[in-house]
Coordinates of C-alpha atoms and ligand atoms in Angstrom, one line a residue:
Chain A
M1 CA -1.3 1.1 -0.3
P2 CA 0.4 2.0 3.0
T3 CA -1.6 2.9 6.0
V4 CA -0.7 6.3 7.0
M5 CA -1.3 8.5 10.1
L6 CA -2.0 12.4 9.9
R7 CA -1.4 14.5 12.7
M8 CA -0.5 18.1 13.9
N9 CA 2.9 18.2 15.2
E10 CA 3.9 20.3 18.0
A11 CA 4.7 23.1 15.5
G12 CA 1.2 23.0 14.2
Q13 CA 2.6 21.4 11.0
L14 CA 0.4 18.7 9.3
T15 CA 2.5 15.7 9.4
F16 CA 2.3 12.3 7.4
Y17 CA 3.4 9.2 9.5
V18 CA 3.7 5.9 7.8
P19 CA 4.6 3.5 10.8
K20 CA 5.7 0.5 8.6
K21 CA 8.4 2.8 6.8
D22 CA 9.5 5.2 9.9
L23 CA 8.6 8.2 7.6
E24 CA 7.4 10.9 9.5
E25 CA 7.5 14.1 7.3
T26 CA 5.4 17.2 7.2
V27 CA 3.2 18.0 4.3
V28 CA 4.3 20.8 2.1
S29 CA 1.3 20.8 0.1
M30 CA -2.0 19.3 -0.5
E31 CA -4.4 19.0 -3.7
K32 CA -7.6 19.9 -1.9
E33 CA -7.5 21.8 1.3
G34 CA -10.5 24.0 1.5
S35 CA -14.4 24.0 0.4
D36 CA -13.6 21.4 -2.3
G37 CA -12.8 18.7 -0.1
W38 CA -9.9 17.4 1.7
G39 CA -7.0 15.3 0.3
G40 CA -5.9 14.2 -3.2
E41 CA -2.0 14.6 -4.0
V42 CA 0.2 15.2 -1.0
T43 CA 3.6 16.3 -1.4
L44 CA 6.2 15.8 1.7
S45 CA 9.0 17.8 2.7
D46 CA 11.5 15.1 1.5
G47 CA 9.7 15.3 -2.0
S48 CA 7.5 11.9 -2.1
L49 CA 4.3 12.3 -3.4
F50 CA 1.3 10.2 -2.0
Y51 CA -2.3 10.3 -3.1
L52 CA -5.1 10.3 -0.4
D53 CA -8.6 9.8 -1.7
P54 CA -10.3 13.1 -0.9
L55 CA -12.9 13.4 1.9
P56 CA -15.7 15.7 1.6
E57 CA -14.3 18.0 4.4
A58 CA -11.3 18.3 6.8
P59 CA -11.5 15.5 9.2
K60 CA -10.7 15.3 13.1
L61 CA -6.8 15.0 13.4
P62 CA -5.0 12.5 13.9
I63 CA -6.7 10.3 11.6
T64 CA -5.2 6.9 9.9
L65 CA -6.0 6.6 6.3
R66 CA -5.1 4.4 3.5
A67 CA -2.7 6.3 0.9
R68 CA -1.6 5.7 -2.5
R69 CA 1.9 6.3 -3.5
G70 CA 2.1 8.9 -6.4
G71 CA 4.1 10.3 -8.7
G72 CA 7.5 9.3 -9.4
A73 CA 8.6 8.6 -5.8
Chain B
M1 CA 43.2 14.9 21.0
T2 CA 40.8 17.6 21.3
V3 CA 37.9 18.7 18.9
M4 CA 38.0 16.5 15.6
T5 CA 37.3 18.5 12.3
R6 CA 35.1 17.3 9.7
E7 CA 37.9 16.0 7.5
E8 CA 39.2 14.0 10.4
T9 CA 36.0 12.6 11.3
E10 CA 35.5 11.3 7.7
A11 CA 38.9 10.1 7.2
L12 CA 38.2 8.1 10.5
I13 CA 35.1 6.7 9.1
Q14 CA 37.1 5.7 6.0
E15 CA 40.1 4.2 8.1
V16 CA 37.5 2.0 10.2
L17 CA 35.6 0.7 7.1
E18 CA 38.9 -0.3 5.5
I19 CA 39.1 -3.6 6.9
Y20 CA 35.8 -4.8 5.6
P21 CA 35.0 -6.9 2.7
E22 CA 33.5 -4.8 -0.3
K23 CA 29.9 -5.8 0.2
A24 CA 29.8 -5.3 4.2
K25 CA 32.0 -2.1 3.5
V26 CA 29.0 -0.6 1.6
D27 CA 26.4 -1.8 4.2
R28 CA 28.4 -0.3 7.0
A29 CA 29.2 3.0 5.6
A30 CA 25.3 3.8 5.6
H31 CA 25.2 3.3 9.2
L32 CA 28.1 5.6 10.2
A33 CA 28.1 9.2 9.4
L34 CA 29.4 12.7 10.9
N35 CA 26.8 14.9 12.4
D36 CA 25.6 18.0 10.1
H37 CA 23.5 20.5 11.1
E38 CA 22.7 21.5 7.5
A39 CA 21.1 18.2 6.7
E40 CA 17.4 18.6 7.4
Q41 CA 16.5 15.0 7.2
A42 CA 18.5 12.3 9.0
K43 CA 17.9 9.3 6.1
K44 CA 19.9 11.6 4.0
C45 CA 23.1 11.1 6.1
I46 CA 22.4 7.8 8.2
T47 CA 20.6 4.5 7.7
S48 CA 19.0 2.7 10.5
N49 CA 16.6 0.0 11.6
K50 CA 18.1 -2.4 9.1
K51 CA 18.9 -6.1 9.5
S52 CA 22.5 -6.4 11.2
L53 CA 25.0 -8.3 8.6
P54 CA 25.8 -11.8 9.6
G55 CA 29.0 -12.1 11.0
M56 CA 29.3 -8.3 12.6
M57 CA 29.2 -8.2 16.4
T58 CA 26.0 -6.2 16.9
I59 CA 25.0 -5.3 20.5
R60 CA 21.2 -5.6 19.8
G61 CA 18.5 -7.6 21.4
C62 CA 15.6 -9.5 20.4
A63 CA 11.7 -8.7 20.1
Y64 CA 11.0 -10.6 23.1
A65 CA 13.6 -8.6 24.8
G66 CA 11.8 -5.5 23.8
S67 CA 8.5 -6.8 25.0
K68 CA 8.8 -8.7 28.2
G69 CA 12.0 -7.0 29.2
V70 CA 11.1 -3.5 28.2
V71 CA 7.4 -2.7 28.0
W72 CA 5.6 -5.4 29.7
G73 CA 8.0 -6.6 32.5
P74 CA 7.9 -3.4 34.5
I75 CA 4.1 -3.9 35.1
K76 CA 4.3 -5.1 38.6
D77 CA 1.1 -6.6 39.4
M78 CA 0.6 -8.8 36.7
I79 CA 2.7 -12.0 36.0
H80 CA 4.4 -12.3 32.8
I81 CA 5.1 -15.8 31.5
S82 CA 8.2 -16.2 29.4
H83 CA 6.4 -18.8 27.1
G84 CA 9.3 -21.1 25.8
P85 CA 12.5 -22.6 27.1
V86 CA 13.9 -21.5 30.2
G87 CA 16.9 -19.5 29.3
C88 CA 15.3 -16.1 27.5
G89 CA 13.7 -15.3 30.9
Q90 CA 16.1 -16.5 33.5
Y91 CA 19.3 -14.7 31.7
S92 CA 17.6 -11.6 31.6
R93 CA 15.8 -11.5 34.9
A94 CA 15.7 -8.5 37.0
G95 CA 18.5 -7.1 34.6
R96 CA 16.9 -3.8 34.1
R97 CA 16.4 -2.8 37.6
N98 CA 12.8 -1.3 37.1
Y99 CA 12.1 -0.3 40.9
Y100 CA 8.6 -1.0 42.1
I101 CA 6.7 -1.0 45.5
G102 CA 5.1 -4.0 46.6
T103 CA 5.8 -7.5 48.3
T104 CA 7.4 -9.6 45.5
G105 CA 5.8 -12.7 45.2
V106 CA 2.8 -11.6 46.9
N107 CA 1.3 -8.7 45.1
T108 CA 4.1 -8.0 42.6
F109 CA 6.1 -9.9 40.7
V110 CA 8.7 -7.8 38.5
T111 CA 11.9 -9.5 39.5
M112 CA 10.7 -13.2 39.5
N113 CA 11.0 -15.2 36.5
F114 CA 7.9 -17.3 35.2
T115 CA 8.6 -19.8 32.4
S116 CA 6.7 -22.6 31.0
D117 CA 10.2 -24.4 30.8
F118 CA 9.6 -25.9 27.2
Q119 CA 11.0 -29.4 26.6
E120 CA 11.4 -31.4 23.6
K121 CA 7.9 -32.9 23.8
D122 CA 6.2 -29.5 24.0
I123 CA 8.1 -28.6 20.8
V124 CA 6.7 -32.0 19.4
F125 CA 3.2 -31.9 20.5
G126 CA 2.4 -28.3 21.2
G127 CA 2.7 -26.2 24.5
D128 CA -1.0 -24.6 24.6
K129 CA -1.8 -27.4 27.0
K130 CA 0.9 -26.8 29.4
L131 CA 0.4 -23.2 29.1
D132 CA -3.3 -23.6 30.4
T133 CA -2.3 -25.7 33.1
M134 CA 0.5 -23.3 34.2
I135 CA -2.1 -20.5 34.4
D136 CA -4.2 -22.5 36.8
E137 CA -1.2 -23.0 38.9
I138 CA -0.4 -19.2 38.7
E139 CA -3.8 -18.6 40.1
K140 CA -3.3 -21.0 42.9
L141 CA 0.1 -20.0 43.9
F142 CA -0.2 -16.0 43.4
P143 CA -4.0 -15.4 43.8
L144 CA -3.3 -11.7 44.1
N145 CA -1.9 -11.3 40.6
K146 CA -3.8 -8.9 38.4
G147 CA -3.6 -10.3 35.3
I148 CA -1.1 -12.7 33.0
T149 CA 0.6 -11.8 30.0
I150 CA 2.1 -14.5 27.6
Q151 CA 5.4 -13.2 26.2
S152 CA 6.4 -15.5 23.3
E153 CA 9.9 -16.9 22.8
C154 CA 11.1 -18.0 19.6
P155 CA 10.0 -21.7 19.4
I156 CA 6.3 -20.4 19.8
G157 CA 5.9 -19.0 16.5
L158 CA 8.1 -21.7 14.7
I159 CA 5.8 -24.6 16.0
G160 CA 2.3 -22.5 15.6
D161 CA 0.8 -22.7 18.9
D162 CA -2.5 -20.8 19.4
I163 CA -1.7 -18.7 22.4
E164 CA -4.7 -16.4 21.6
A165 CA -7.1 -19.3 22.2
V166 CA -5.6 -20.2 25.5
A167 CA -5.6 -16.3 26.3
K168 CA -9.1 -16.1 25.7
K169 CA -10.0 -19.3 27.3
K170 CA -8.2 -18.2 30.6
N171 CA -9.7 -14.8 30.4
K172 CA -13.1 -16.4 31.0
E173 CA -12.2 -18.7 33.4
T174 CA -10.3 -16.1 35.6
G175 CA -12.1 -12.9 34.5
K176 CA -8.6 -11.5 34.5
T177 CA -6.7 -9.6 32.1
V178 CA -4.7 -12.3 29.8
V179 CA -2.6 -10.9 26.9
P180 CA -1.2 -12.9 24.4
V181 CA 2.1 -11.2 23.0
R182 CA 3.6 -12.8 19.8
C183 CA 7.2 -11.1 20.3
E184 CA 9.1 -14.2 19.3
G185 CA 12.2 -13.1 19.1
F186 CA 13.2 -13.6 15.7
R187 CA 10.8 -11.1 14.5
G188 CA 12.2 -7.9 13.0
V189 CA 15.5 -6.7 13.4
S190 CA 16.0 -5.7 16.9
Q191 CA 14.2 -5.2 20.0
S192 CA 12.5 -2.4 18.5
L193 CA 9.9 -4.3 16.9
G194 CA 9.2 -6.0 20.3
H195 CA 8.4 -2.8 21.4
H196 CA 6.1 -2.2 18.8
I197 CA 4.4 -5.8 19.2
A198 CA 4.0 -5.0 22.8
N199 CA 2.3 -1.5 22.2
D200 CA 0.0 -3.3 19.9
A201 CA -1.0 -5.8 22.6
V202 CA -1.8 -3.2 25.2
R203 CA -4.0 -1.6 22.3
D204 CA -5.8 -4.9 21.4
W205 CA -6.1 -6.6 24.8
A206 CA -5.8 -4.2 27.7
L207 CA -6.2 -0.4 27.0
D208 CA -10.1 -0.2 26.5
A209 CA -11.1 -2.0 29.5
R210 CA -12.9 1.0 31.0
D211 CA -14.1 2.6 28.0
D212 CA -18.0 2.5 29.2
D213 CA -16.9 3.2 32.9
D214 CA -16.9 6.9 33.8
S215 CA -16.8 6.1 37.7
F216 CA -13.0 7.2 37.7
A217 CA -13.0 10.9 39.1
T218 CA -10.8 12.8 36.8
T219 CA -9.5 16.2 37.2
P220 CA -8.2 19.0 34.4
Y221 CA -4.7 18.3 35.7
D222 CA -4.4 14.4 34.9
V223 CA -1.5 13.3 33.2
A224 CA 0.5 10.0 32.3
I225 CA 4.0 9.6 32.2
I226 CA 4.9 7.4 29.2
G227 CA 8.1 5.4 28.4
D228 CA 9.8 5.8 31.8
Y229 CA 10.7 2.6 33.3
N230 CA 11.7 3.6 36.7
I231 CA 15.3 2.4 36.4
G232 CA 16.7 3.1 39.6
G233 CA 13.7 5.0 40.7
D234 CA 13.8 7.4 37.5
A235 CA 9.9 7.5 37.1
W236 CA 9.6 8.7 40.9
S237 CA 12.1 11.5 40.7
S238 CA 10.3 12.7 37.6
R239 CA 6.9 12.2 39.2
I240 CA 7.9 14.4 42.2
L241 CA 8.5 17.3 39.9
L242 CA 5.0 16.8 38.1
E243 CA 3.3 16.7 41.1
E244 CA 4.8 19.7 42.9
M245 CA 3.8 21.5 39.7
G246 CA 0.0 20.7 40.6
L247 CA -0.6 18.0 38.0
R248 CA -1.9 14.6 39.0
V249 CA 0.1 11.4 37.5
V250 CA -2.5 9.1 36.8
A251 CA -0.5 6.4 35.4
Q252 CA 3.5 5.6 35.0
W253 CA 4.0 3.4 31.8
S254 CA 5.5 1.1 32.8
G255 CA 8.0 1.3 35.4
D256 CA 6.3 0.8 38.8
G257 CA 2.9 0.6 36.7
S258 CA -0.1 -1.6 37.1
I259 CA -2.7 -2.9 35.2
A260 CA -5.3 -0.4 36.7
E261 CA -3.0 2.4 35.8
I262 CA -3.0 1.3 32.1
E263 CA -6.7 0.9 32.1
L264 CA -7.1 4.6 33.1
T265 CA -4.9 6.3 30.7
P266 CA -7.4 7.0 28.2
K267 CA -8.9 9.3 30.8
V268 CA -6.1 11.7 31.1
K269 CA -5.7 15.2 29.6
L270 CA -2.4 14.8 28.3
N271 CA 0.4 11.9 27.6
L272 CA 4.0 13.0 28.8
V273 CA 6.3 10.5 26.4
H274 CA 9.7 10.1 27.8
C275 CA 11.0 7.5 25.6
Y276 CA 9.6 7.8 22.2
R277 CA 11.1 5.0 20.7
S278 CA 9.3 2.3 22.8
M279 CA 6.0 3.9 23.0
N280 CA 5.3 6.5 20.7
Y281 CA 2.8 3.7 18.9
I282 CA 0.7 3.5 21.9
S283 CA 0.4 7.5 22.3
R284 CA -0.4 7.9 18.8
H285 CA -3.3 5.4 19.1
M286 CA -4.6 7.2 22.1
E287 CA -4.4 10.8 20.1
E288 CA -6.4 9.1 17.5
K289 CA -8.9 7.1 19.6
Y290 CA -9.3 9.1 22.6
D291 CA -8.1 12.9 21.6
I292 CA -5.2 12.9 24.1
P293 CA -2.4 15.1 23.0
W294 CA 1.2 13.8 23.6
I295 CA 4.2 15.7 24.1
E296 CA 8.0 14.6 24.1
Y297 CA 9.9 15.7 27.1
N298 CA 13.7 15.3 28.7
F299 CA 14.2 15.0 32.2
F300 CA 18.0 14.5 32.0
G301 CA 19.9 17.7 33.2
P302 CA 18.7 20.9 34.8
T303 CA 18.6 23.0 31.6
K304 CA 16.5 20.1 29.9
T305 CA 14.2 19.5 32.7
A306 CA 13.1 22.9 33.1
E307 CA 12.7 23.4 29.6
S308 CA 10.6 20.4 29.8
M309 CA 8.8 21.6 32.6
R310 CA 7.8 24.9 31.0
K311 CA 6.8 23.0 27.9
I312 CA 4.5 20.7 29.8
A313 CA 3.0 23.6 31.7
S314 CA 2.1 25.5 28.5
H315 CA -0.3 22.9 28.0
F316 CA -2.3 24.0 31.2
D317 CA -3.6 26.9 32.9
E318 CA -1.9 29.7 34.4
S319 CA -1.7 28.3 37.6
I320 CA 0.2 25.3 36.6
Q321 CA 2.5 27.8 34.8
A322 CA 3.1 30.0 37.8
K323 CA 3.7 26.8 40.2
C324 CA 6.1 25.4 37.4
E325 CA 8.3 28.5 37.8
E326 CA 8.2 28.1 41.9
V327 CA 9.5 24.5 41.2
I328 CA 12.2 25.4 39.0
A329 CA 13.2 28.1 41.5
K330 CA 13.0 25.8 44.7
Y331 CA 15.5 23.5 43.0
R332 CA 17.7 26.1 41.3
T333 CA 20.2 26.6 44.3
E334 CA 20.0 22.9 44.7
W335 CA 21.3 22.3 41.0
E336 CA 23.6 25.2 40.8
Q337 CA 25.4 23.7 43.8
V338 CA 26.1 20.3 42.2
I339 CA 27.1 22.2 39.1
A340 CA 29.8 24.2 41.3
K341 CA 30.9 21.2 42.9
Y342 CA 31.4 19.2 39.9
R343 CA 31.8 21.1 36.8
P344 CA 35.5 22.2 37.4
R345 CA 36.3 18.5 37.8
L346 CA 34.5 17.6 34.6
E347 CA 34.7 20.4 32.4
G348 CA 35.9 19.6 28.8
K349 CA 35.9 16.0 29.3
R350 CA 34.7 14.3 25.9
V351 CA 32.3 11.4 26.2
M352 CA 31.0 9.0 23.7
L353 CA 27.5 7.2 24.0
Y354 CA 26.0 4.2 22.4
V355 CA 22.6 3.2 24.1
G356 CA 19.1 2.5 23.5
G357 CA 16.1 4.1 23.0
L358 CA 16.2 7.7 23.9
R359 CA 19.3 8.3 25.9
P360 CA 21.6 8.8 22.9
R361 CA 20.1 12.2 22.5
H362 CA 18.6 12.7 26.0
V363 CA 21.7 12.6 28.1
I364 CA 23.7 15.1 25.9
G365 CA 22.2 18.2 27.9
A366 CA 22.9 16.6 31.2
Y367 CA 26.7 16.4 30.0
E368 CA 26.5 19.9 28.9
D369 CA 25.4 21.1 32.0
L370 CA 28.5 19.9 33.5
G371 CA 30.8 21.4 30.9
M372 CA 31.3 18.0 29.1
D373 CA 31.1 17.3 25.3
V374 CA 29.2 14.6 23.8
V375 CA 31.4 13.8 20.8
G376 CA 29.9 10.4 19.6
T377 CA 26.5 9.2 19.8
G378 CA 24.4 6.2 18.4
Y379 CA 21.6 3.8 18.7
E380 CA 21.4 0.0 18.7
F381 CA 18.0 0.1 17.3
G382 CA 17.0 3.9 16.7
H383 CA 15.0 4.4 13.5
N384 CA 15.0 7.5 11.3
D385 CA 13.0 9.5 13.3
D386 CA 15.3 9.1 16.5
Y387 CA 18.0 10.2 14.1
D388 CA 16.0 13.1 13.0
R389 CA 15.9 14.4 16.7
T390 CA 19.4 13.6 17.4
I391 CA 21.1 15.9 14.6
K392 CA 19.9 19.1 16.6
E393 CA 21.0 17.8 19.8
M394 CA 24.7 16.8 18.9
G395 CA 27.5 19.0 17.7
N396 CA 28.4 19.6 14.1
A397 CA 30.9 17.1 12.8
T398 CA 30.7 14.7 15.6
L399 CA 30.3 10.8 15.2
L400 CA 27.0 9.2 14.5
Y401 CA 27.1 5.3 14.5
D402 CA 23.8 3.1 14.1
D403 CA 24.2 -0.5 15.2
V404 CA 27.7 -0.4 15.8
T405 CA 29.6 -3.1 15.6
G406 CA 32.1 -4.4 18.6
Y407 CA 35.5 -3.8 16.1
E408 CA 33.9 -0.3 14.9
F409 CA 33.2 0.9 18.5
E410 CA 36.7 0.1 19.7
E411 CA 38.3 1.4 16.7
F412 CA 36.3 4.8 17.1
V413 CA 37.3 4.7 20.9
K414 CA 41.1 4.1 20.1
K415 CA 41.2 7.2 17.6
V416 CA 38.8 9.5 19.4
K417 CA 40.1 8.9 22.6
P418 CA 37.2 9.9 24.6
D419 CA 37.5 10.7 28.7
L420 CA 34.3 8.5 29.3
I421 CA 32.3 5.9 27.6
G422 CA 28.7 5.2 28.3
S423 CA 27.0 2.3 27.0
G424 CA 25.8 -1.5 28.1
I425 CA 26.9 -4.3 29.9
K426 CA 28.4 -6.1 26.8
E427 CA 30.7 -3.2 26.2
K428 CA 31.8 -2.4 29.7
Y429 CA 34.5 -4.4 30.5
I430 CA 36.3 -4.3 26.8
F431 CA 36.6 -0.4 27.7
Q432 CA 37.3 -1.0 31.1
K433 CA 40.2 -3.0 30.1
M434 CA 41.6 -0.6 28.0
G435 CA 41.5 1.8 30.3
V436 CA 38.8 3.9 29.5
P437 CA 36.2 5.1 32.2
F438 CA 33.1 3.6 31.5
R439 CA 29.4 4.1 32.7
Q440 CA 26.7 1.7 32.1
M441 CA 24.0 3.8 30.9
H442 CA 21.3 1.2 30.4
S443 CA 20.7 0.4 34.1
W444 CA 22.9 3.4 35.6
D445 CA 25.6 1.1 36.7
Y446 CA 23.5 0.1 39.9
S447 CA 22.9 3.5 40.7
G448 CA 20.2 5.8 39.8
P449 CA 17.6 7.6 39.6
Y450 CA 19.2 10.3 37.1
H451 CA 15.9 12.1 36.1
G452 CA 14.7 15.4 37.3
F453 CA 16.6 17.4 39.6
D454 CA 17.2 15.0 42.4
G455 CA 18.6 12.6 39.9
F456 CA 21.0 14.9 38.4
A457 CA 23.1 15.3 41.7
I458 CA 23.5 11.6 41.3
F459 CA 24.0 11.6 37.7
A460 CA 27.1 14.6 38.5
R461 CA 28.4 12.3 41.2
D462 CA 28.6 9.3 39.4
M463 CA 30.1 10.7 36.4
D464 CA 32.9 12.3 38.5
M465 CA 33.5 9.1 40.5
T466 CA 33.6 7.1 37.2
L467 CA 35.9 9.6 35.4
N468 CA 38.3 10.9 38.2
N469 CA 38.5 7.2 39.9
P470 CA 42.2 7.0 41.0
C471 CA 42.0 3.5 40.0
W472 CA 42.7 4.7 36.2
A473 CA 46.1 5.7 37.1
K474 CA 47.0 2.4 38.6
L475 CA 46.6 0.8 35.1
K476 CA 50.4 1.1 34.1
A477 CA 53.0 -0.6 35.6
P478 CA 54.5 1.9 38.5
W479 CA 58.2 2.5 36.3
L480 CA 55.9 3.4 33.3
K481 CA 53.8 5.7 35.3
D482 CA 53.5 9.8 34.8
E483 CA 53.4 11.1 38.3
S484 CA 52.9 14.7 37.7
A485 CA 49.3 14.0 36.3
E486 CA 48.2 12.1 39.4
E487 CA 49.3 14.8 41.6
A488 CA 47.6 17.2 39.7
L489 CA 44.1 15.6 40.0
A490 CA 44.6 14.9 43.8
A491 CA 45.3 18.7 44.1
S492 CA 42.0 19.6 42.6
A493 CA 39.8 17.3 44.5
Ligands
SF4_501 S1 16.1 -14.6 20.0 FE1 14.5 -16.2 20.8 S2 15.4 -17.6 21.8 FE2 16.7 -15.7 22.0 S3 16.3 -14.6 23.7 FE3 15.1 -13.8 22.3 S4 13.0 -15.1 22.3 FE4 14.9 -16.2 23.6

């Protein structure tokens, strides 16, 4: 369960930063991003998948959360 | 040799790898690459931040160097104890040229070396008591110090001393900030982890000291310079530009910085990050905890400086943006004169770089302003995100080398034949003896500042002074000399 930090980058894209892994990628899709909560399965621009326990609503960014590695990545 | 093609560069990498045994070859191959603008992500073309192979002559430093030497060391009104044997601190003393204002030994201490000078008995019985006594002595001899950091050298972690307990005890007794830093040299693969550990120590032991104190009068134009170590005065030549733009620089991290500035940083409106590698961690933390956005900027060379100033101004209101344009206009004639003078002497010259945290990519623009091409670059301790940022800056099919070994660097230079190399002190004399002009790009070869418009004039002069120095023509025996080349140069001067 890596700790990840989610923030908006200078171009206004949601980015996913895993300090331990030096991974800094933009989020291409996130399962829940609206009235039904925020989080779920996250796909990054390099194709890797993560899972965030959904939050009831979009949090104030940046935020540090625990994520699970998902999918085949 | 002029511009190298893709195939030539690839062949060169293969040729250099040839000499290694099978396993090392595979490992090193991943660290050498040619730049490809098509590559969206650096990790597809180059591997970084991995342990150096034993037997390779790496140029890296240790975690202690990253914490004591880079992040904490320049904070001028604190005393940084090199905790452990005497050598780590003494041999690196004052080497980074972090300029500062103050009276050394009275209220500032950057160039002094404080060490607990471990002996055998300290290793056997532990050094906590000695550290305790030492802090008492420091308080007596240097009462104007504003705090103490304990920078662990290798043995501290190995013998299991409890420096945190000593720090807490001393903090109670003296009422001053006492920061234990677990930056033992063996941690991580390079100085890079030392930066991270130091950032975390700032976060845990110093940054929040004034969280509940609103007595500091803020303005909407407060910024902090993060990751400028004031080498040869770099932070000063950056600071004046920001101030002329109408911004108020509350803190300098950490060149010419003080503990008070660190504590006030959570009150600023925007963090300006110059060296991303060594201080992105604390910037990210402040963004999350205090809602302070951060942006990266680059103050090397007029093109990048002006671009960065506009980017910074765009985060503020129109009055700042207008002033920003005024400042750029004010300095324009100055830098155009510098370019007019030096560009004809440097045009088309080719440079290879191999430096540390930000310079392998940040100085490219400054060379380009002088009409020079950077044909190879690499980081001692860069990470993936550094290379992501480098790909865009470098020309296509140029060389990238991560944690380059002594052998590889020499071979590359022999084949690529650059006109100038910018790297560190360990590389300097090898290349000078090979007859290649060399600038030390860590400490600016005892020159500087290089940041901002004022710095650019010095940068251009230094590059010319080195590259067109008549000494390079004297390396050959007189009867082997090519006379025509020397005359041509003299005529152009
Ligand atoms: S590796 Fe250890 S012994 Fe060597 S300089 Fe660093 S802290 Fe000192």
